Amino acid sequence: MGCERRVVYDFVNVINGEATLNQALIKDKHSDHLYVLAASQTRDKEALTQDGVERVLRELAGMDFEFIVCDSPAGIETGAMMAMHFADEAVVVTNPEVSSVRDSDRILGMLGSKTMRAIQGQEPIKEHLLITRYNPNRVQEGQMLSLEDIQDILRIPLIGVIPESEDVLQASNQGVPAVLLEKSDVAEAYKDVVDRFLGKDIPLRFTEAVKPGLLQRVFGRR
Amino acid sequence: MSLLSFLIGEKKKTASVAKERLQIILAHERSGKSAHQPDYLPDLQRDLIAVLSKYVNINPGDIKVNLERQDNLEVLEVKIELPDAR
């Protein structure tokens, strides 16, 4: 998110009472209504406690934020469990790769059994599938799992497909959210995801194979 | 296309292999989850045998207790095989 130089206090500081939530919240440079609460980069994720996470989330909810987005660390460990525990909705991000789809399946199992809503027998967490790094040309050539394959296996509603693109690394290198890139398929695809999350019904884009042009063939595909 | 792909060297179609691998892995993992039984099942089985053997001459191996999860529903399955009536 490009705010690394502005982090003074993080999530663990707030949980331990070393800083107030207001001190730790960082206003985003790009978006007026977005605030970032950094996860601790120094202490390991075991420093998070379920009670502490709940307390901070309740305080955030009391501050009239419309959405609280908990970014889960990659992989299946305590950090991910903490991020999902109090969720109302979950966006499960998966790549068209065996290991990624497999982990997503395990996460879905946990969403349905280990989270607060599951334990208290409330209405289950609303699950969305987001497929990233999707390359329709490779899918057409039979070199990549198709979105139908992935949906077939995970069986939750699809909220979007993000095409594989060099733009993502470029954006990440600069600390710019990919959704803010100009003239990028990735940004468009992410905007579609947001619209769908907010309830709009819009068709998928960038999921059909495109034939490479003559020049691209001559000079080799990227 | 075929000549072109021959010249470039066509890559193997691996997506179907990936899907197959996933299905095997997940079938294994998902069944592993349901095999995780609560602790009271062996006790329950022992008690059931004790009660039933008061009335019927029953073999301890003839009672099977199993807990299954179907979506949000848990089904406790108790299977009792009665000995042949002679």
XYZ file of C-alpha atoms in Angstrom:
308
model
C 0.000 0.000 0.000
C 3.059 2.255 -0.037
C 2.656 3.452 3.535
C 5.650 1.659 5.064
C 7.414 4.896 5.953
C 4.424 6.187 7.848
C 3.910 3.237 10.158
C 4.636 4.252 13.732
C 2.276 2.011 15.627
C 0.816 -1.259 14.408
C -1.980 -3.672 15.214
C -0.064 -5.412 17.995
C 0.711 -2.060 19.659
C -3.019 -1.321 19.738
C -3.868 -4.753 21.120
C -1.237 -4.378 23.849
C -2.491 -0.914 24.727
C 0.758 0.763 23.703
C -1.084 3.038 21.298
C -4.657 4.083 20.632
C -6.424 3.050 17.474
C -6.409 6.644 16.265
C -2.658 6.837 16.658
C -2.161 3.655 14.691
C -4.561 4.327 11.811
C -2.792 5.684 8.737
C -4.764 7.732 6.258
C -4.346 6.393 2.747
C -2.700 8.693 0.212
C -4.948 7.740 -2.675
C -8.378 7.375 -1.187
C -10.015 9.842 1.212
C -12.062 7.412 3.212
C -9.482 4.650 3.500
C -7.398 4.095 6.599
C -4.749 1.439 7.046
C -3.889 -0.377 10.244
C -0.547 -2.056 9.699
C 0.070 -5.592 10.851
C 3.175 -6.054 12.915
C 6.187 -6.737 10.731
C 8.568 -7.368 13.586
C 6.657 -9.521 15.991
C 5.339 -12.820 14.743
C 1.663 -13.395 14.216
C 1.407 -15.378 17.439
C 1.371 -12.020 19.231
C -2.220 -11.617 18.077
C -4.861 -12.862 20.450
C -8.437 -13.575 19.530
C -9.727 -11.283 22.278
C -7.391 -8.513 21.167
C -8.432 -8.821 17.542
C -12.090 -8.787 18.514
C -11.648 -5.699 20.688
C -9.962 -3.746 17.891
C -12.527 -4.843 15.302
C -15.388 -3.767 17.566
C -13.731 -0.416 18.121
C -13.297 0.019 14.343
C -16.920 -0.923 13.778
C -17.879 1.720 16.333
C -15.985 4.334 14.324
C -18.539 4.122 11.503
C -16.348 2.448 8.929
C -18.537 0.921 6.271
C -16.183 -1.967 5.577
C -13.351 -3.451 7.582
C -11.084 -5.450 5.302
C -8.802 -7.950 7.009
C -6.006 -8.992 4.701
C -5.009 -12.504 5.567
C -1.367 -13.513 5.405
C -0.711 -16.137 2.757
C -0.823 -19.687 3.995
C -2.815 -21.387 6.658
C -1.650 -20.448 10.126
C -2.616 -18.307 13.110
C -2.593 -15.036 11.180
C -5.109 -16.348 8.689
C -7.279 -17.798 11.456
C -7.324 -14.416 13.182
C -8.194 -12.555 9.994
C -11.130 -14.833 9.215
C -12.473 -15.497 12.684
C -14.882 -12.574 12.982
C -15.685 -12.250 9.280
C -19.125 -11.703 7.799
C -17.949 -12.251 4.238
C -14.822 -13.851 2.840
C -13.081 -13.376 -0.488
C -10.975 -16.452 -1.123
C -8.183 -15.572 -3.542
C -6.753 -18.421 -5.533
C -4.358 -18.902 -8.461
C -4.961 -21.550 -11.119
C -2.388 -23.804 -9.486
C -2.791 -27.088 -7.661
C -1.236 -25.915 -4.393
C -3.252 -22.710 -4.337
C -6.604 -24.340 -5.054
C -5.856 -26.979 -2.471
C -5.111 -24.363 0.210
C -8.274 -22.503 -0.735
C -10.253 -25.668 -0.165
C -8.743 -26.015 3.283
C -9.461 -22.372 4.083
C -13.073 -22.871 2.970
C -13.286 -25.805 5.345
C -12.083 -23.612 8.186
C -14.446 -20.762 7.277
C -17.278 -23.224 7.625
C -16.152 -24.774 10.892
C -13.649 -22.723 12.897
C -14.931 -19.148 12.630
C -17.147 -17.296 15.091
C -20.233 -17.576 12.899
C -19.658 -21.314 12.505
C -19.007 -21.922 16.200
C -22.001 -19.894 17.364
C -24.247 -21.469 14.750
C -25.077 -18.170 13.088
C -25.722 -17.700 9.400
C -22.581 -18.921 7.601
C -19.955 -16.536 6.238
C -20.744 -15.427 2.704
C -17.979 -16.825 0.512
C -16.664 -15.389 -2.744
C -14.085 -16.872 -5.077
C -11.549 -14.539 -6.682
C -9.217 -16.071 -9.252
C -6.013 -14.162 -9.915
C -3.108 -14.588 -12.336
C -5.468 -16.060 -14.903
C -4.129 -16.512 -18.402
C -6.926 -17.315 -20.888
C -4.481 -18.165 -23.674
C -2.779 -20.802 -21.589
C -6.165 -22.106 -20.500
C -7.167 -22.480 -24.137
C -3.967 -24.384 -24.838
C -4.726 -26.705 -21.955
C -1.791 -25.539 -19.883
C -3.746 -23.932 -17.068
C -6.719 -24.871 -14.944
C -9.784 -23.106 -16.327
C -12.066 -21.033 -14.133
C -14.727 -23.684 -14.693
C -12.302 -26.325 -13.368
C -11.600 -24.263 -10.263
C -15.262 -23.496 -9.644
C -16.072 -27.142 -10.177
C -13.680 -28.070 -7.390
C -14.298 -25.284 -4.868
C -18.028 -24.793 -5.512
C -18.471 -21.254 -4.274
C -19.750 -18.259 -6.282
C -17.184 -16.481 -8.432
C -16.740 -12.770 -7.764
C -14.113 -12.105 -10.394
C -11.131 -13.130 -12.461
C -7.952 -11.058 -12.564
C -5.785 -11.633 -15.638
C -2.136 -12.526 -15.240
C -0.192 -9.376 -15.961
C 3.195 -7.766 -15.594
C 1.394 -4.715 -14.237
C 0.868 -6.376 -10.868
C 4.569 -6.658 -10.061
C 5.148 -3.140 -11.383
C 2.445 -1.816 -9.077
C 3.635 -3.857 -6.132
C 7.209 -2.675 -6.640
C 6.069 0.910 -6.363
C 3.638 0.387 -3.518
C 0.693 1.413 -5.684
C -2.523 -0.608 -5.437
C -3.015 -2.385 -8.789
C -6.608 -1.154 -8.927
C -5.318 2.398 -9.340
C -3.189 1.635 -12.411
C -4.287 3.443 -15.544
C -5.073 1.595 -18.765
C -4.534 -1.773 -17.159
C -6.748 -4.823 -17.541
C -5.866 -5.745 -13.991
C -7.214 -2.471 -12.616
C -10.408 -2.839 -14.650
C -10.874 -6.407 -13.446
C -10.413 -5.351 -9.815
C -12.925 -2.522 -10.237
C -15.393 -5.084 -11.579
C -14.789 -7.196 -8.481
C -15.602 -4.230 -6.237
C -18.789 -3.510 -8.191
C -19.872 -7.133 -7.904
C -19.115 -7.141 -4.196
C -21.388 -4.118 -3.872
C -24.142 -6.025 -5.612
C -23.883 -5.030 -9.283
C -24.374 -7.730 -11.866
C -21.663 -7.298 -14.491
C -20.237 -9.840 -16.944
C -16.734 -11.258 -16.659
C -14.001 -9.627 -18.720
C -10.505 -10.710 -19.774
C -11.358 -14.391 -19.525
C -11.408 -15.217 -23.248
C -8.274 -16.156 -25.158
C -6.938 -13.498 -27.517
C -5.060 -14.510 -30.626
C -1.599 -13.006 -30.683
C -1.096 -10.501 -33.472
C 1.309 -11.142 -36.310
C 4.014 -8.962 -34.812
C 3.698 -10.712 -31.473
C 4.087 -14.055 -33.206
C 7.157 -12.936 -35.041
C 8.819 -11.439 -32.003
C 7.698 -14.147 -29.651
C 5.021 -14.085 -27.018
C 5.547 -12.419 -23.781
C -1.352 -24.192 -36.567
C -0.078 -27.766 -36.443
C 3.008 -26.953 -38.463
C 3.578 -23.847 -36.392
C 3.167 -25.692 -33.128
C 5.453 -28.405 -34.448
C 8.119 -25.817 -35.184
C 7.697 -24.076 -31.849
C 7.448 -27.378 -30.052
C 3.965 -27.869 -28.662
C 3.687 -27.967 -24.918
C 1.869 -30.772 -23.180
C -1.677 -30.239 -22.044
C -1.200 -30.301 -18.318
C -4.375 -28.616 -17.088
C -6.320 -31.865 -17.064
C -3.512 -33.516 -15.125
C -3.693 -30.680 -12.600
C -7.436 -31.083 -12.202
C -7.114 -34.801 -11.718
C -4.384 -34.343 -9.109
C -6.509 -31.804 -7.279
C -9.505 -34.080 -7.229
C -7.452 -36.889 -5.738
C -5.791 -34.657 -3.131
C -9.058 -33.047 -2.097
C -11.015 -36.270 -1.977
C -8.349 -37.525 0.376
C -8.281 -34.385 2.524
C -12.043 -34.025 2.712
C -12.506 -37.625 3.785
C -9.707 -37.130 6.307
C -11.727 -34.337 7.873
C -14.803 -36.473 8.403
C -12.606 -39.189 9.884
C -11.874 -36.773 12.688
C -14.337 -38.195 15.184
C -15.343 -36.704 18.515
C -13.895 -38.428 21.580
C -17.146 -39.772 22.945
C -17.821 -42.168 20.083
C -15.852 -45.134 21.489
C -17.535 -44.662 24.903
C -20.927 -44.445 23.293
C -20.218 -47.620 21.374
C -19.147 -49.440 24.557
C -22.268 -48.308 26.449
C -24.533 -49.312 23.595
C -22.992 -52.765 23.574
C -23.501 -53.037 27.329
C -27.170 -52.059 27.111
C -27.945 -54.200 24.099
C -26.246 -57.275 25.427
C -28.737 -57.238 28.303
C -31.417 -58.109 25.793
C -29.728 -59.600 22.786
C -26.722 -61.781 22.443
C -24.564 -59.413 20.472
C -21.025 -59.304 19.211
C -19.104 -56.105 20.092
C -18.034 -55.855 16.443
C -21.640 -55.733 15.284
C -22.217 -52.191 16.457
C -20.856 -49.374 14.316
C -21.106 -45.762 15.478
C -20.264 -43.063 12.994
C -20.623 -39.294 12.841
C -20.985 -37.677 9.455
C -21.074 -34.063 8.427
C -23.323 -33.090 5.567
C -23.095 -29.351 4.958
C -24.331 -27.892 8.248
C -25.932 -31.052 9.440
C -24.297 -33.657 11.611
C -25.655 -37.156 11.314
C -24.976 -39.690 14.020
C -25.242 -43.085 12.468
C -25.613 -46.142 14.678
C -25.579 -49.433 12.865
C -26.451 -52.551 14.806
C -26.276 -55.952 13.229
C -28.422 -58.446 15.046
C -27.290 -62.018 15.074
C -29.190 -64.471 12.872
C -32.353 -65.673 14.513
C -32.036 -69.435 14.808
